[in-house]
Amino acid sequence: MHTVVAIKQVPDTTNVRINPETGTLIREGVPAIINPYDLHAVELAVRLKERFGGKVTVITMGPPKAAEALIECVEQGADRCILITDRKFAAADTLATSYVLARAIEALQEEGPIDLYLFGLQAIDGDTAQVGPGVATRLNVPLITYALHIESIDPEARVAVVHRKTERGIEVLRTRLPALLTVLKEIAPVQRAPLANMIRAARYKPEVWSSTDPVAFDQAQIGIRGSPTVVGRAYTPAPRQAGDVIRVSELGLQECVRRALQNIQASGAIDLASIASAKRPTDGNGGEHS
Ligand SMILES: Cc1cc2nc3c(=O)[nH]c(=O)nc-3n(C[C@H](O)[C@H](O)[C@H](O)COP(=O)(O)OP(=O)(O)OC[C@H]3O[C@@H](n4cnc5c(N)ncnc54)[C@H](O)[C@@H]3O)c2cc1C
């Protein structure tokens, strides 16, 4: 079984700070980690390899520093790791990112069959959850998002039964392979890396792919040139102030309602005067609607 996993290196913080001038994330001085969901995608791939044999390939598009994240995947059990890095990929939005990852996967497909693509549900910095679906669309493979559990998988028959989380509960889906799953953390709790992997990782050098070698990426579809998303303004919103607390037990209902209306009026959220003066709709017989 050959599984390809896409991981993203992200700042080790949910308290992202934005550079007000450039509108981009301040990454300097912020330690980087593997996007948490992606760790579980790698873990799942390694478990499937332990069950069915085969290999795990991990790809990432990022700055040279992202090589560290790939080494961690070798510790976890990945066999081959590819860093897709080039200044020309910088400032990519999700459309450009999904183009690069899909094109890289197509190049891997030319080397041999792939059974499964695993992506994290979303990245904790961009948070769009758009890249997995974008790549599945480009590769024209079935997509299952919010994947929670693989009930069964048969690489020979090329089918799998997957449970996905929805607002209404769990959906059980049968899919042909290869398919692309965006996974939740529950799909495979991360286990401690075995010593043998740690030793292998210490010597491992990820392959490095640029924007021209070994794959010739379409320069018009990468980086800022390939990104139609225009960041109008990016800023860290001011923390919300606590609202006023008015207690019926202290002031009585009438006074509370009066003050609440006063606050609403003062906030400008609603113009109470215009509501009060608005003509009440009539029932056509001169009577007012109840
Ligand atoms: C604060 C912030 C806001 C942003 N807002 C937008 C926006 O509104 N629209 C937009 O188009 N872009 C946006 N971006 C840029 C966006 O982060 C990049 O395009 C990024 O490469 C992919 O989007 P994402 O981080 O939302 O990933 P998601 O789509 O949330 O990632 C889902 C999964 O895709 C895989 N993946 C994502 N990126 C990579 C990668 N570089 N290499 C390998 N696998 C990867 C991982 O498995 C990941 O778990 C934003 C970036 C930041 C920091």
Tab-separated table of C-alpha atoms and ligand atoms in Angstrom:
chain	number	residue	atom	x	y	z
A	1	MET	CA	0.000	0.000	0.000
A	2	HIS	CA	1.394	3.418	-0.947
A	3	THR	CA	0.052	6.382	1.049
A	4	VAL	CA	0.987	10.003	0.353
A	5	VAL	CA	0.584	12.475	3.231
A	6	ALA	CA	0.680	16.270	2.921
A	7	ILE	CA	1.908	18.114	5.971
A	8	LYS	CA	2.282	21.810	6.711
A	9	GLN	CA	4.780	23.396	9.064
A	10	VAL	CA	2.974	26.058	11.122
A	11	PRO	CA	3.850	28.533	13.877
A	12	ASP	CA	3.574	26.865	17.300
A	13	THR	CA	0.865	29.243	18.380
A	14	THR	CA	-2.813	29.846	17.948
A	15	ASN	CA	-2.117	33.430	18.930
A	16	VAL	CA	-0.974	34.377	15.427
A	17	ARG	CA	0.428	37.921	15.060
A	18	ILE	CA	0.087	39.727	11.787
A	19	ASN	CA	2.616	42.202	10.413
A	20	PRO	CA	0.381	45.309	9.935
A	21	GLU	CA	2.504	46.545	7.021
A	22	THR	CA	2.644	43.348	4.923
A	23	GLY	CA	-0.499	41.681	6.250
A	24	THR	CA	1.466	38.452	6.590
A	25	LEU	CA	2.049	36.261	9.601
A	26	ILE	CA	4.959	37.145	11.927
A	27	ARG	CA	6.893	33.823	11.960
A	28	GLU	CA	10.240	35.163	13.273
A	29	GLY	CA	10.952	34.014	16.785
A	30	VAL	CA	7.904	31.745	16.782
A	31	PRO	CA	8.848	28.071	17.032
A	32	ALA	CA	7.467	25.952	14.198
A	33	ILE	CA	5.661	22.633	14.534
A	34	ILE	CA	3.948	20.127	12.270
A	35	ASN	CA	0.298	21.127	11.921
A	36	PRO	CA	-1.379	19.022	14.663
A	37	TYR	CA	-3.949	17.330	12.380
A	38	ASP	CA	-1.156	16.311	9.990
A	39	LEU	CA	0.677	14.352	12.715
A	40	HIS	CA	-2.379	12.074	12.939
A	41	ALA	CA	-2.456	11.715	9.151
A	42	VAL	CA	1.181	10.527	9.220
A	43	GLU	CA	0.384	8.161	12.100
A	44	LEU	CA	-2.529	6.633	10.173
A	45	ALA	CA	-0.356	6.135	7.085
A	46	VAL	CA	2.326	4.382	9.150
A	47	ARG	CA	-0.265	2.070	10.734
A	48	LEU	CA	-1.665	1.149	7.313
A	49	LYS	CA	1.891	0.359	6.174
A	50	GLU	CA	2.378	-1.874	9.241
A	51	ARG	CA	-0.847	-3.709	8.330
A	52	PHE	CA	-0.535	-3.975	4.539
A	53	GLY	CA	3.148	-3.348	3.892
A	54	GLY	CA	4.150	-0.758	1.318
A	55	LYS	CA	5.434	2.764	1.915
A	56	VAL	CA	4.620	6.222	3.233
A	57	THR	CA	5.613	9.337	1.292
A	58	VAL	CA	5.289	12.759	2.940
A	59	ILE	CA	5.278	16.014	0.972
A	60	THR	CA	5.330	19.624	2.108
A	61	MET	CA	5.498	22.978	0.323
A	62	GLY	CA	7.336	25.466	2.487
A	63	PRO	CA	10.515	27.369	3.295
A	64	PRO	CA	13.803	25.401	3.744
A	65	LYS	CA	13.110	25.330	7.501
A	66	ALA	CA	10.195	22.941	6.796
A	67	ALA	CA	12.777	20.162	6.333
A	68	GLU	CA	12.756	19.840	10.147
A	69	ALA	CA	9.080	18.864	10.034
A	70	LEU	CA	9.831	16.143	7.475
A	71	ILE	CA	12.578	14.684	9.675
A	72	GLU	CA	9.988	14.372	12.436
A	73	CYS	CA	7.821	12.369	10.012
A	74	VAL	CA	10.717	9.951	9.436
A	75	GLU	CA	10.902	9.509	13.214
A	76	GLN	CA	7.220	8.632	13.093
A	77	GLY	CA	7.785	6.038	10.368
A	78	ALA	CA	7.657	7.789	6.993
A	79	ASP	CA	9.871	6.273	4.282
A	80	ARG	CA	10.318	9.124	1.791
A	81	CYS	CA	10.005	12.874	2.415
A	82	ILE	CA	9.893	15.636	-0.193
A	83	LEU	CA	10.374	19.350	0.540
A	84	ILE	CA	8.912	21.490	-2.268
A	85	THR	CA	10.645	24.797	-1.720
A	86	ASP	CA	11.412	27.840	-3.849
A	87	ARG	CA	11.035	31.580	-3.209
A	88	LYS	CA	8.633	31.539	-6.157
A	89	PHE	CA	6.151	29.504	-4.066
A	90	ALA	CA	6.012	32.182	-1.350
A	91	ALA	CA	2.753	33.970	-0.449
A	92	ALA	CA	0.686	31.226	-2.043
A	93	ASP	CA	-3.010	31.150	-1.292
A	94	THR	CA	-4.930	27.889	-1.142
A	95	LEU	CA	-5.480	27.756	-4.918
A	96	ALA	CA	-1.749	28.017	-5.619
A	97	THR	CA	-0.905	25.643	-2.772
A	98	SER	CA	-3.349	23.010	-4.011
A	99	TYR	CA	-1.908	23.373	-7.535
A	100	VAL	CA	1.646	22.714	-6.318
A	101	LEU	CA	0.669	19.721	-4.164
A	102	ALA	CA	-1.516	18.169	-6.888
A	103	ARG	CA	1.226	18.616	-9.508
A	104	ALA	CA	3.776	17.026	-7.152
A	105	ILE	CA	1.418	14.086	-6.539
A	106	GLU	CA	0.912	13.650	-10.314
A	107	ALA	CA	4.694	13.336	-10.621
A	108	LEU	CA	4.670	10.652	-7.891
A	109	GLN	CA	1.835	8.854	-9.709
A	110	GLU	CA	4.106	8.560	-12.751
A	111	GLU	CA	6.512	6.540	-10.583
A	112	GLY	CA	3.840	4.024	-9.512
A	113	PRO	CA	0.307	3.531	-8.145
A	114	ILE	CA	-0.811	5.434	-5.033
A	115	ASP	CA	-3.652	4.053	-2.901
A	116	LEU	CA	-4.514	6.885	-0.499
A	117	TYR	CA	-3.933	10.617	0.035
A	118	LEU	CA	-4.070	11.909	3.598
A	119	PHE	CA	-4.369	15.583	4.544
A	120	GLY	CA	-5.081	17.243	7.893
A	121	LEU	CA	-8.563	18.727	8.294
A	122	GLN	CA	-7.082	22.246	8.438
A	123	ALA	CA	-3.948	24.199	9.258
A	124	ILE	CA	-3.940	26.079	12.579
A	125	ASP	CA	-2.562	29.257	10.929
A	126	GLY	CA	-4.480	29.678	7.618
A	127	ASP	CA	-7.426	27.677	9.025
A	128	THR	CA	-9.179	27.527	5.621
A	129	ALA	CA	-9.504	23.705	5.293
A	130	GLN	CA	-9.448	24.380	1.548
A	131	VAL	CA	-6.225	22.668	0.427
A	132	GLY	CA	-7.344	19.023	0.783
A	133	PRO	CA	-10.589	19.553	-1.185
A	134	GLY	CA	-8.649	21.636	-3.746
A	135	VAL	CA	-6.155	18.832	-4.358
A	136	ALA	CA	-8.886	16.157	-4.545
A	137	THR	CA	-10.672	18.233	-7.192
A	138	ARG	CA	-7.490	18.674	-9.228
A	139	LEU	CA	-6.648	14.937	-9.007
A	140	ASN	CA	-10.289	14.064	-9.664
A	141	VAL	CA	-10.410	11.548	-6.799
A	142	PRO	CA	-13.161	10.925	-4.196
A	143	LEU	CA	-12.922	13.276	-1.199
A	144	ILE	CA	-13.923	12.466	2.370
A	145	THR	CA	-13.507	15.345	4.837
A	146	TYR	CA	-13.701	15.132	8.660
A	147	ALA	CA	-12.553	11.488	8.450
A	148	LEU	CA	-12.794	9.928	11.895
A	149	HIS	CA	-12.257	6.174	11.385
A	150	ILE	CA	-11.379	3.698	8.651
A	151	GLU	CA	-13.770	0.782	9.194
A	152	SER	CA	-12.219	-1.334	6.445
A	153	ILE	CA	-9.769	-0.878	3.602
A	154	ASP	CA	-8.913	-3.331	0.817
A	155	PRO	CA	-5.960	-2.142	-1.303
A	156	GLU	CA	-6.421	-5.127	-3.675
A	157	ALA	CA	-10.130	-4.491	-4.327
A	158	ARG	CA	-9.321	-0.756	-4.097
A	159	VAL	CA	-12.185	0.134	-1.813
A	160	ALA	CA	-12.512	1.511	1.716
A	161	VAL	CA	-15.288	2.217	4.220
A	162	VAL	CA	-14.711	5.443	6.149
A	163	HIS	CA	-16.606	7.128	8.983
A	164	ARG	CA	-16.831	10.929	8.837
A	165	LYS	CA	-18.033	13.411	11.441
A	166	THR	CA	-20.958	15.700	10.547
A	167	GLU	CA	-23.104	18.091	12.573
A	168	ARG	CA	-25.799	15.445	12.560
A	169	GLY	CA	-23.598	12.561	13.691
A	170	ILE	CA	-21.444	9.989	11.899
A	171	GLU	CA	-21.717	9.237	8.180
A	172	VAL	CA	-20.384	5.873	6.934
A	173	LEU	CA	-19.092	6.140	3.363
A	174	ARG	CA	-17.822	3.504	0.962
A	175	THR	CA	-15.254	4.848	-1.499
A	176	ARG	CA	-13.104	3.574	-4.335
A	177	LEU	CA	-9.316	4.047	-4.025
A	178	PRO	CA	-7.313	6.154	-4.455
A	179	ALA	CA	-9.268	8.646	-2.401
A	180	LEU	CA	-8.297	11.760	-0.446
A	181	LEU	CA	-9.198	12.033	3.226
A	182	THR	CA	-8.904	15.111	5.395
A	183	VAL	CA	-8.523	13.704	8.861
A	184	LEU	CA	-9.533	14.498	12.427
A	185	LYS	CA	-7.130	13.809	15.318
A	186	GLU	CA	-9.197	10.871	16.558
A	187	ILE	CA	-8.394	8.819	13.415
A	188	ALA	CA	-5.005	7.691	14.788
A	189	PRO	CA	-3.582	8.800	18.154
A	190	VAL	CA	0.132	9.503	17.743
A	191	GLN	CA	2.431	6.883	19.284
A	192	ARG	CA	5.980	7.303	20.570
A	193	ALA	CA	8.563	7.060	17.784
A	194	PRO	CA	10.574	3.819	17.920
A	195	LEU	CA	14.363	4.113	18.432
A	196	ALA	CA	15.140	2.625	15.013
A	197	ASN	CA	13.199	5.426	13.349
A	198	MET	CA	14.954	8.054	15.481
A	199	ILE	CA	18.327	6.730	14.336
A	200	ARG	CA	17.212	6.665	10.690
A	201	ALA	CA	15.795	10.196	11.012
A	202	ALA	CA	19.061	11.512	12.419
A	203	ARG	CA	20.771	10.631	9.122
A	204	TYR	CA	17.851	11.280	6.765
A	205	LYS	CA	17.975	14.113	4.207
A	206	PRO	CA	14.619	14.996	2.618
A	207	GLU	CA	14.514	15.285	-1.175
A	208	VAL	CA	14.293	18.920	-2.244
A	209	TRP	CA	12.135	19.862	-5.235
A	210	SER	CA	12.291	23.422	-6.660
A	211	SER	CA	9.753	25.126	-8.934
A	212	THR	CA	11.610	23.820	-12.000
A	213	ASP	CA	13.321	20.569	-10.932
A	214	PRO	CA	12.461	17.672	-11.009
A	215	VAL	CA	8.930	18.912	-11.813
A	216	ALA	CA	8.361	21.930	-14.053
A	217	PHE	CA	5.592	23.759	-12.189
A	218	ASP	CA	3.568	26.278	-14.224
A	219	GLN	CA	5.117	29.540	-12.984
A	220	ALA	CA	1.802	31.370	-13.525
A	221	GLN	CA	0.032	29.098	-11.051
A	222	ILE	CA	2.458	29.297	-8.148
A	223	GLY	CA	3.144	31.778	-5.358
A	224	ILE	CA	1.700	35.261	-5.498
A	225	ARG	CA	1.238	35.002	-9.332
A	226	GLY	CA	-1.014	31.980	-8.894
A	227	SER	CA	-2.944	33.413	-5.945
A	228	PRO	CA	-6.179	35.270	-6.743
A	229	THR	CA	-6.807	35.809	-3.009
A	230	VAL	CA	-6.028	39.410	-2.208
A	231	VAL	CA	-5.557	40.061	1.488
A	232	GLY	CA	-7.328	43.428	1.851
A	233	ARG	CA	-6.306	43.997	5.436
A	234	ALA	CA	-4.963	41.608	8.002
A	235	TYR	CA	-4.825	42.535	11.638
A	236	THR	CA	-5.137	41.002	15.066
A	237	PRO	CA	-8.597	42.076	16.268
A	238	ALA	CA	-8.650	43.878	19.600
A	239	PRO	CA	-9.772	41.572	22.410
A	240	ARG	CA	-13.516	41.999	23.034
A	241	GLN	CA	-14.488	44.093	26.086
A	242	ALA	CA	-16.742	42.465	28.651
A	243	GLY	CA	-20.351	43.727	28.270
A	244	ASP	CA	-22.273	45.589	30.990
A	245	VAL	CA	-24.031	43.266	33.459
A	246	ILE	CA	-27.403	44.528	34.639
A	247	ARG	CA	-29.214	42.328	37.186
A	248	VAL	CA	-33.012	42.084	37.442
A	249	SER	CA	-32.507	41.036	41.084
A	250	GLU	CA	-30.881	44.407	41.793
A	251	LEU	CA	-32.708	46.807	39.479
A	252	GLY	CA	-36.030	45.153	38.707
A	253	LEU	CA	-37.265	44.093	35.235
A	254	GLN	CA	-38.545	47.508	34.032
A	255	GLU	CA	-35.256	49.277	34.833
A	256	CYS	CA	-33.231	46.448	33.286
A	257	VAL	CA	-35.205	46.601	30.031
A	258	ARG	CA	-34.902	50.406	29.954
A	259	ARG	CA	-31.123	50.248	30.473
A	260	ALA	CA	-30.710	47.418	27.965
A	261	LEU	CA	-32.591	49.433	25.325
A	262	GLN	CA	-30.542	52.483	26.218
A	263	ASN	CA	-27.291	50.504	25.742
A	264	ILE	CA	-28.502	49.078	22.423
A	265	GLN	CA	-29.429	52.578	21.242
A	266	ALA	CA	-26.061	53.913	22.433
A	267	SER	CA	-24.209	51.107	20.598
A	268	GLY	CA	-25.862	52.214	17.348
A	269	ALA	CA	-26.559	48.572	16.542
A	270	ILE	CA	-30.271	49.326	16.132
A	271	ASP	CA	-32.055	52.679	15.740
A	272	LEU	CA	-34.861	52.173	18.230
A	273	ALA	CA	-36.431	55.583	17.430
A	274	SER	CA	-37.017	54.604	13.786
A	275	ILE	CA	-38.519	51.273	14.893
A	276	ALA	CA	-40.782	53.045	17.377
A	277	SER	CA	-41.966	55.551	14.747
A	278	ALA	CA	-42.402	52.936	11.997
A	279	LYS	CA	-46.034	52.581	10.900
A	280	ARG	CA	-47.404	49.205	12.073
A	281	PRO	CA	-48.626	47.145	9.124
A	282	THR	CA	-52.437	47.066	8.888
A	283	ASP	CA	-54.686	44.088	7.931
A	284	GLY	CA	-56.210	46.085	5.058
A	285	ASN	CA	-59.433	46.718	7.042
A	286	GLY	CA	-57.816	49.633	8.919
A	287	GLY	CA	-57.078	47.124	11.740
A	288	GLU	CA	-53.425	46.734	12.848
A	289	HIS	CA	-51.735	43.305	12.474
A	290	SER	CA	-51.501	41.656	15.917
B	1	LIG	C1	-3.780	33.983	9.001
B	1	LIG	C2	-3.810	33.469	7.580
B	1	LIG	C3	-4.974	33.580	6.848
B	1	LIG	C4	-5.021	33.087	5.537
B	1	LIG	N1	-6.189	33.209	4.853
B	1	LIG	C5	-6.245	32.707	3.594
B	1	LIG	C6	-7.454	32.792	2.857
B	1	LIG	O1	-8.472	33.307	3.322
B	1	LIG	N2	-7.478	32.275	1.597
B	1	LIG	C7	-6.373	31.695	1.038
B	1	LIG	O2	-6.465	31.212	-0.087
B	1	LIG	N3	-5.209	31.593	1.714
B	1	LIG	C8	-5.136	32.098	2.966
B	1	LIG	N4	-3.968	32.010	3.647
B	1	LIG	C9	-2.812	31.399	2.993
B	1	LIG	C10	-2.872	29.914	3.258
B	1	LIG	O3	-2.464	29.716	4.567
B	1	LIG	C11	-1.929	29.213	2.366
B	1	LIG	O4	-2.440	29.195	1.115
B	1	LIG	C12	-1.670	27.783	2.809
B	1	LIG	O5	-0.645	27.251	2.046
B	1	LIG	C13	-2.831	26.835	2.714
B	1	LIG	O6	-3.950	27.207	3.362
B	1	LIG	P1	-4.292	26.844	4.882
B	1	LIG	O7	-3.172	27.245	5.728
B	1	LIG	O8	-5.614	27.398	5.169
B	1	LIG	O9	-4.371	25.248	4.868
B	1	LIG	P2	-5.624	24.287	5.057
B	1	LIG	O10	-6.417	24.201	3.815
B	1	LIG	O11	-6.376	24.609	6.305
B	1	LIG	O12	-4.779	22.920	5.267
B	1	LIG	C14	-5.420	21.694	5.205
B	1	LIG	C15	-4.382	20.624	5.001
B	1	LIG	O13	-3.741	20.786	3.721
B	1	LIG	C16	-2.363	20.405	3.804
B	1	LIG	N5	-1.530	21.589	3.534
B	1	LIG	C17	-1.842	22.911	3.672
B	1	LIG	N6	-0.794	23.699	3.308
B	1	LIG	C18	0.197	22.827	2.934
B	1	LIG	C19	1.532	22.991	2.473
B	1	LIG	N7	2.055	24.215	2.324
B	1	LIG	N8	2.273	21.887	2.201
B	1	LIG	C20	1.731	20.636	2.335
B	1	LIG	N9	0.470	20.402	2.783
B	1	LIG	C21	-0.274	21.477	3.072
B	1	LIG	C22	-2.162	19.872	5.241
B	1	LIG	O14	-2.437	18.488	5.262
B	1	LIG	C23	-3.242	20.646	6.008
B	1	LIG	O15	-3.659	20.000	7.192
B	1	LIG	C24	-3.884	32.483	4.952
B	1	LIG	C25	-2.713	32.361	5.705
B	1	LIG	C26	-2.681	32.838	6.993
B	1	LIG	C27	-1.440	32.655	7.781
